[in-house]
Short mmCIF file of C-alpha atoms in Angstrom, two decimals:
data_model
loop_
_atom_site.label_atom_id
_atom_site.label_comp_id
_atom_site.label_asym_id
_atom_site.label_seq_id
_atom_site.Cartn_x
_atom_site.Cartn_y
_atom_site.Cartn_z
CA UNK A 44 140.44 125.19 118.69
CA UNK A 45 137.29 124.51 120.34
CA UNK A 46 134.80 126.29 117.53
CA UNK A 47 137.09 124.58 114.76
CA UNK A 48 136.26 121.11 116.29
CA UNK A 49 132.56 122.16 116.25
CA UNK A 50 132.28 123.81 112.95
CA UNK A 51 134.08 120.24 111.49
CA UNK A 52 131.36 118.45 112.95
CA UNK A 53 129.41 120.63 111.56
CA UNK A 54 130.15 120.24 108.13
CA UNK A 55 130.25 116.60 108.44
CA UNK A 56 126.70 115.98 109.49
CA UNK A 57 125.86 118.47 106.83
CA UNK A 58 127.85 116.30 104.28
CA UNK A 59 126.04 112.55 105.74
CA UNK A 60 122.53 114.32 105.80
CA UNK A 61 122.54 115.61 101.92
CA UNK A 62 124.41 112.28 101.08
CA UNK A 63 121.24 110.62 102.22
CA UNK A 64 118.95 112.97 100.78
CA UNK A 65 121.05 112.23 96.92
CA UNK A 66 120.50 109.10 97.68
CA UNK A 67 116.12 109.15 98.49
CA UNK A 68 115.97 111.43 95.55
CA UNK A 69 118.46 109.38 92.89
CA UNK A 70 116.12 106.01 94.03
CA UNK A 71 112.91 108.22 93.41
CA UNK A 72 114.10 108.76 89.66
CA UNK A 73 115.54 105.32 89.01
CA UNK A 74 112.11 104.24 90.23
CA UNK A 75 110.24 106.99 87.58
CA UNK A 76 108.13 103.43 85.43
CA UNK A 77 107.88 101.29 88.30
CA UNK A 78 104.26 101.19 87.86
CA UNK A 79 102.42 102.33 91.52
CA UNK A 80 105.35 103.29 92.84
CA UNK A 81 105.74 106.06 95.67
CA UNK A 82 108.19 108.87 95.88
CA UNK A 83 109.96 109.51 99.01
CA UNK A 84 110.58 112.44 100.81
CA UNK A 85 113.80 113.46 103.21
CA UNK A 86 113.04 115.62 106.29
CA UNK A 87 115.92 117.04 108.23
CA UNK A 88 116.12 118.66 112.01
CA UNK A 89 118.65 120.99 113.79
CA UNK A 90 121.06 118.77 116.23
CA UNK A 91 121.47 120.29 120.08
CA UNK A 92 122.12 124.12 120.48
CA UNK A 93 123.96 125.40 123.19
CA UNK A 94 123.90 128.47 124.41
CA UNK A 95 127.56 130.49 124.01
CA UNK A 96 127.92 131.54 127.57
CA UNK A 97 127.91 128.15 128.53
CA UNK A 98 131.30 127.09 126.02
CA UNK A 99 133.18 130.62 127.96
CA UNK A 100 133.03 132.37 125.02
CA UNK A 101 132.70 136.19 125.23
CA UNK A 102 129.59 137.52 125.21
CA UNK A 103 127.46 140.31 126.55
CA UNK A 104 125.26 140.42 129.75
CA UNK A 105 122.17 141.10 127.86
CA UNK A 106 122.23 138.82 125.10
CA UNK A 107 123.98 135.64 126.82
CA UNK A 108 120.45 133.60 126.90
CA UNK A 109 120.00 134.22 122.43
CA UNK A 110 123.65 134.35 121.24
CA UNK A 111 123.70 129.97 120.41
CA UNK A 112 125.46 127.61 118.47
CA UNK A 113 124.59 124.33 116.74
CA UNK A 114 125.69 121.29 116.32
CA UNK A 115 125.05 120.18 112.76
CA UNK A 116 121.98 118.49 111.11
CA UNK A 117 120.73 115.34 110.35
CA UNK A 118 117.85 113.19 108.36
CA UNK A 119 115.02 113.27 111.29
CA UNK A 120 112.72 111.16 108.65
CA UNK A 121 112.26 109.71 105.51
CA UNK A 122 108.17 109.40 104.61
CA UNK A 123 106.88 107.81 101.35
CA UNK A 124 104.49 110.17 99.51
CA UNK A 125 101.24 108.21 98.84
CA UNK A 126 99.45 110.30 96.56
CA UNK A 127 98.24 108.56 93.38
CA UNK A 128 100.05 108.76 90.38
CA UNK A 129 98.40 109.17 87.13
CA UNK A 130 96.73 105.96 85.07
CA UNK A 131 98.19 104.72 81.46
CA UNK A 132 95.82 102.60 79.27
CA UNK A 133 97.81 98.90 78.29
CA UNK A 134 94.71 97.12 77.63
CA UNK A 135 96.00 94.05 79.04
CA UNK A 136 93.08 92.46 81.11
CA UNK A 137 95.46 91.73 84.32
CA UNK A 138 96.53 94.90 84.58
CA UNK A 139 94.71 96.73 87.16
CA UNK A 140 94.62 100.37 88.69
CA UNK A 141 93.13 101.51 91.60
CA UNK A 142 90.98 104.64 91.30
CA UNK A 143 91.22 106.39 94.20
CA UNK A 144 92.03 105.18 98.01
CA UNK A 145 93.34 101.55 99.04
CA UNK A 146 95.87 99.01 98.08
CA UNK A 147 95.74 95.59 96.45
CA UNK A 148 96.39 92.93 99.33
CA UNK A 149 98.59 89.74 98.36
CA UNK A 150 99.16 86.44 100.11
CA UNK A 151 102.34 84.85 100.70
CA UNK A 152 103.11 81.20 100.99
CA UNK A 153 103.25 81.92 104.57
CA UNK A 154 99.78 83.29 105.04
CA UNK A 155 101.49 87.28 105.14
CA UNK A 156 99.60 90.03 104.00
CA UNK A 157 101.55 92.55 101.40
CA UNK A 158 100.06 95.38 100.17
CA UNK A 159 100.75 97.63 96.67
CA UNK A 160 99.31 99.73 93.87
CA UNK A 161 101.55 98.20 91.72
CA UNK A 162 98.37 96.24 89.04
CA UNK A 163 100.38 94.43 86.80
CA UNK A 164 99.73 90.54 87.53
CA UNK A 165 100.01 87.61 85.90
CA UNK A 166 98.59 83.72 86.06
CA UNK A 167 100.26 80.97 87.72
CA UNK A 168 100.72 77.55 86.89
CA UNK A 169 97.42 77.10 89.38
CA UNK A 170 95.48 79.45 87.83
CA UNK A 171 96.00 81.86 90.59
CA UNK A 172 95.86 85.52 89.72
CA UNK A 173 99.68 86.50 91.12
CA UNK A 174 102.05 89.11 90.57
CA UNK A 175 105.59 88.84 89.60
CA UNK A 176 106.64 87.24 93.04
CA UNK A 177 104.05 84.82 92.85
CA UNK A 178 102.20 86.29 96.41
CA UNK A 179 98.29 85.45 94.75
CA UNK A 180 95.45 88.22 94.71
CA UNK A 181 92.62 85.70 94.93
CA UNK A 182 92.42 82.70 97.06
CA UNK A 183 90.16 81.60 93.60
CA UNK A 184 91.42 79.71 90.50
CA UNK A 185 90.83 80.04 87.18
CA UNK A 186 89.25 76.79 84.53
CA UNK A 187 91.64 75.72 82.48
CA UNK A 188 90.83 77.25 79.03
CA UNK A 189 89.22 79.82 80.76
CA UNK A 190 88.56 83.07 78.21
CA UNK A 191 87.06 87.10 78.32
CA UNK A 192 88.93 87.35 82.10
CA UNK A 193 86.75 90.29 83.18
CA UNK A 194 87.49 92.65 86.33
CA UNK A 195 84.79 95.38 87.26
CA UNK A 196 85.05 98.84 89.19
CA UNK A 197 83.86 96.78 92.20
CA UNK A 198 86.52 94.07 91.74
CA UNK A 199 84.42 91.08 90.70
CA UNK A 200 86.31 88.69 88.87
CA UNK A 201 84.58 86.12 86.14
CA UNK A 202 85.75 84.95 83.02
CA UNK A 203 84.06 82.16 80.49
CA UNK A 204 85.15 78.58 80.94
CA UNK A 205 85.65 75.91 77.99
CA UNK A 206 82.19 75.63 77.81
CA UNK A 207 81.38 79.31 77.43
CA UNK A 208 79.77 79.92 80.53
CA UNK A 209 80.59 82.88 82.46
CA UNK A 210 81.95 81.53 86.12
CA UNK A 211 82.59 83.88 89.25
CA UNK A 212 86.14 83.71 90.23
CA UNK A 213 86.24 85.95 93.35
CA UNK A 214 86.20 89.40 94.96
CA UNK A 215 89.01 91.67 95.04
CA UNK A 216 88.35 93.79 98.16
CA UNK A 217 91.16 96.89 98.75
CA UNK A 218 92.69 97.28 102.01
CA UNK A 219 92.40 101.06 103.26
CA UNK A 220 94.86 102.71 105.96
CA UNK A 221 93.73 105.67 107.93
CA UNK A 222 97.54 106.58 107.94
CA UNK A 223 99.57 104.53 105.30
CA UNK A 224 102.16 106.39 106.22
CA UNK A 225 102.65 103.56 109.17
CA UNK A 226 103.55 100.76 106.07
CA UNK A 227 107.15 99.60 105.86
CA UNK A 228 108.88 99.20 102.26
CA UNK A 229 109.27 95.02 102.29
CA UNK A 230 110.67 95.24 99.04
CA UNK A 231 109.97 94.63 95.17
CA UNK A 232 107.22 97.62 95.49
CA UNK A 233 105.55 96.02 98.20
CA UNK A 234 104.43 97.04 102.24
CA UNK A 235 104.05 95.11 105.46
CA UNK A 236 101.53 97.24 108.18
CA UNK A 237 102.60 97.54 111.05
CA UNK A 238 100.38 95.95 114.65
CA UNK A 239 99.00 99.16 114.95
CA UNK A 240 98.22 100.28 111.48
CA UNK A 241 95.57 97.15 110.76
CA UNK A 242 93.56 98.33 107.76
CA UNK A 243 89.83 98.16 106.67
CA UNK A 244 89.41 95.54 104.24
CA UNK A 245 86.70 97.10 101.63
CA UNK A 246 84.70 96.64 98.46
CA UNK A 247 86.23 98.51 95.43
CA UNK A 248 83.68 101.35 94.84
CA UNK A 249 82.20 101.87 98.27
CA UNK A 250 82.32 104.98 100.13
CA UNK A 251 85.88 106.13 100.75
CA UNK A 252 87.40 103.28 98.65
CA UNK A 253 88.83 103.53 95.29
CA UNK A 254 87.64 101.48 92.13
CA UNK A 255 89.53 99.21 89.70
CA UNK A 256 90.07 99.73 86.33
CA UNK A 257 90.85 96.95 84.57
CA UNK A 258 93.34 97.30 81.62
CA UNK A 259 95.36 100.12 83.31
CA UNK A 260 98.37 100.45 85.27
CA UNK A 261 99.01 103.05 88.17
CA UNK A 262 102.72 105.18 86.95
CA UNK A 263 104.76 106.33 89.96
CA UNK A 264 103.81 109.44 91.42
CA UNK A 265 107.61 110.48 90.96
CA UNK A 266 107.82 114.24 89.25
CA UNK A 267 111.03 114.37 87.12
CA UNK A 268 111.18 117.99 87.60
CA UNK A 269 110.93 118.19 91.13
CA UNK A 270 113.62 116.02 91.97
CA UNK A 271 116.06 116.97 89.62
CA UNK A 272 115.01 120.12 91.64
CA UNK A 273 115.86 118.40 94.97
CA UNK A 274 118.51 116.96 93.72
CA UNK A 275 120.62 120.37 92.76
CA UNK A 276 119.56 121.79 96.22
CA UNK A 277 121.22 118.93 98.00
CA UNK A 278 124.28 119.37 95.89
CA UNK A 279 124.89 122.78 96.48
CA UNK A 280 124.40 121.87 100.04
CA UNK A 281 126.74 119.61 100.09
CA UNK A 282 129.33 121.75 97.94
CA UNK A 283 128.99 124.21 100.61
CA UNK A 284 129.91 121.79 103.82
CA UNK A 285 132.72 120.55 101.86
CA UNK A 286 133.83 124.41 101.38
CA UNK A 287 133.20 124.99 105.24
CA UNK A 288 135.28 121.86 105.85
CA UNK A 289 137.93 122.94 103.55
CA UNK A 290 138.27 126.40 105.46
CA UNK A 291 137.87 124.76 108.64
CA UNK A 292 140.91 122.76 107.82
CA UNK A 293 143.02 125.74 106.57
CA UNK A 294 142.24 127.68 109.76
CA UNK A 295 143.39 124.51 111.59
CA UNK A 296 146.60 124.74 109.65
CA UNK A 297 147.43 128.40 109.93
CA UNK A 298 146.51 128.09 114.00
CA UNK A 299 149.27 124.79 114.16
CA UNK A 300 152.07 126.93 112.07
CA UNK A 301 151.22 130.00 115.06
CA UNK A 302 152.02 127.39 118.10
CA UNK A 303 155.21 126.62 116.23
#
């Protein structure tokens, strides 16, 4: 009755852990032309082992300390994958990809610092180069009837005011993480960093920095194949703890009608 117990638990952290795996990969594809988006990954780790000798199950003198039996599985982690995903033309001057390492830094209302590789942006009623939640790129504004917005590799932004002179606007600099992997999801394709993972604030275009290219947007770095991949291994996975849960429950039943 004992192993039954155990090999039910077993299936049942088998079933939770590839129900949260579906779940990483089916966001990953619904996320496939969120422009800069990252793909996440699902890594899983054995629960305890114990050792069968210990549970007074039979076993032999000489292989008492290797004959072991787990206790299930579960998600140990679930890392975003922040290589670069590959760059689409739009031609629309406030669309901007980064080239390489770093991440556009925003500023909330509140003075908080979100960072993204998601380039598409827009102007505010200010004149405040913004994205869609309205957390501004540049603490600089733009003239009104400002024209030819221009953004180079090294993330100098001018543009031509009424009168047709060229004004500087600002400098974009890229924040770069030794491990971005410390950044936590805030939402709407956008990460906090954490006390201990302060970046380097840099100039697009120096050394170990990316560069900006204006009039292109960053795609996800999601591969449709590979998750539709990932996505049929967790499902067999899961058809087979359901199947060990199903036996598990027959044996259950057969050993109840014995006692009777």
């Amino acid at each position: 009755m004992i192993n039954l117990l155990k090999s039910l638990w077993n299936s049942m952290t088998g079933l939770s852990a590839q129900i949260q795996a579906i779940d990483v990969t089916a966001n990953n594809v619904a996320n496939i032309s969120t422009p800069g988006f990252k793909r996440q990954s699902v890594g899983f780790s054995e629960l305890v082992r114990q050792r069968m000798v210990d549970q007074g199950l039979p076993v032999t003198r000489e292989n008492a300390d290797r004959v072991t039996q787990g206790s299930g599985t579960m998600v140990s982690s679930t890392r975003r994958q922040f290589a670069p995903g590959t760059h689409v033309y739009t031609g629309r001057n406030l669309d901007l990809a980064i080239a390489g390492r770093g991440f556009f830094q925003l500023t909330g209302e509140n003075g908080e610092t979100f960072y993204t590789r998601d380039g598409g942006f827009t102007i505010d009623n200010d004149g405040r180069i913004t994205n869609t939640r309205g957390l501004a790129l540049l603490d600089g504004e733009l003239p009104q009837n400002y024209s030819d917005l221009m953004i180079d590799e090294a993330g100098r932004v001018s543009c031509r005011d009424e009168n047709g002179d060229r004004v500087e606007i600002g400098q974009i600099e890229l924040a770069v993480f030794d491990n971005p992997n410390g950044l936590t999801a805030a939402g709407d394709n956008l990460f906090t960093a954490a006390p201990n993972t302060e970046p380097e604030s840099m100039v697009p275009g120096e050394e170990g920095v990316g560069s900006i290219k204006q009039g292109y947007l960053e795609n996800s770095n999601v591969d449709i194949v590979m998750e539709i991949q990932l996505l049929i291994e967790a499902q067999r996975s899961f058809q087979l703890n359901a199947k060990s849960m199903t036996t598990v429950d027959q044996l259950w039943n057969i050993t109840n009608n014995l006692q009777k």
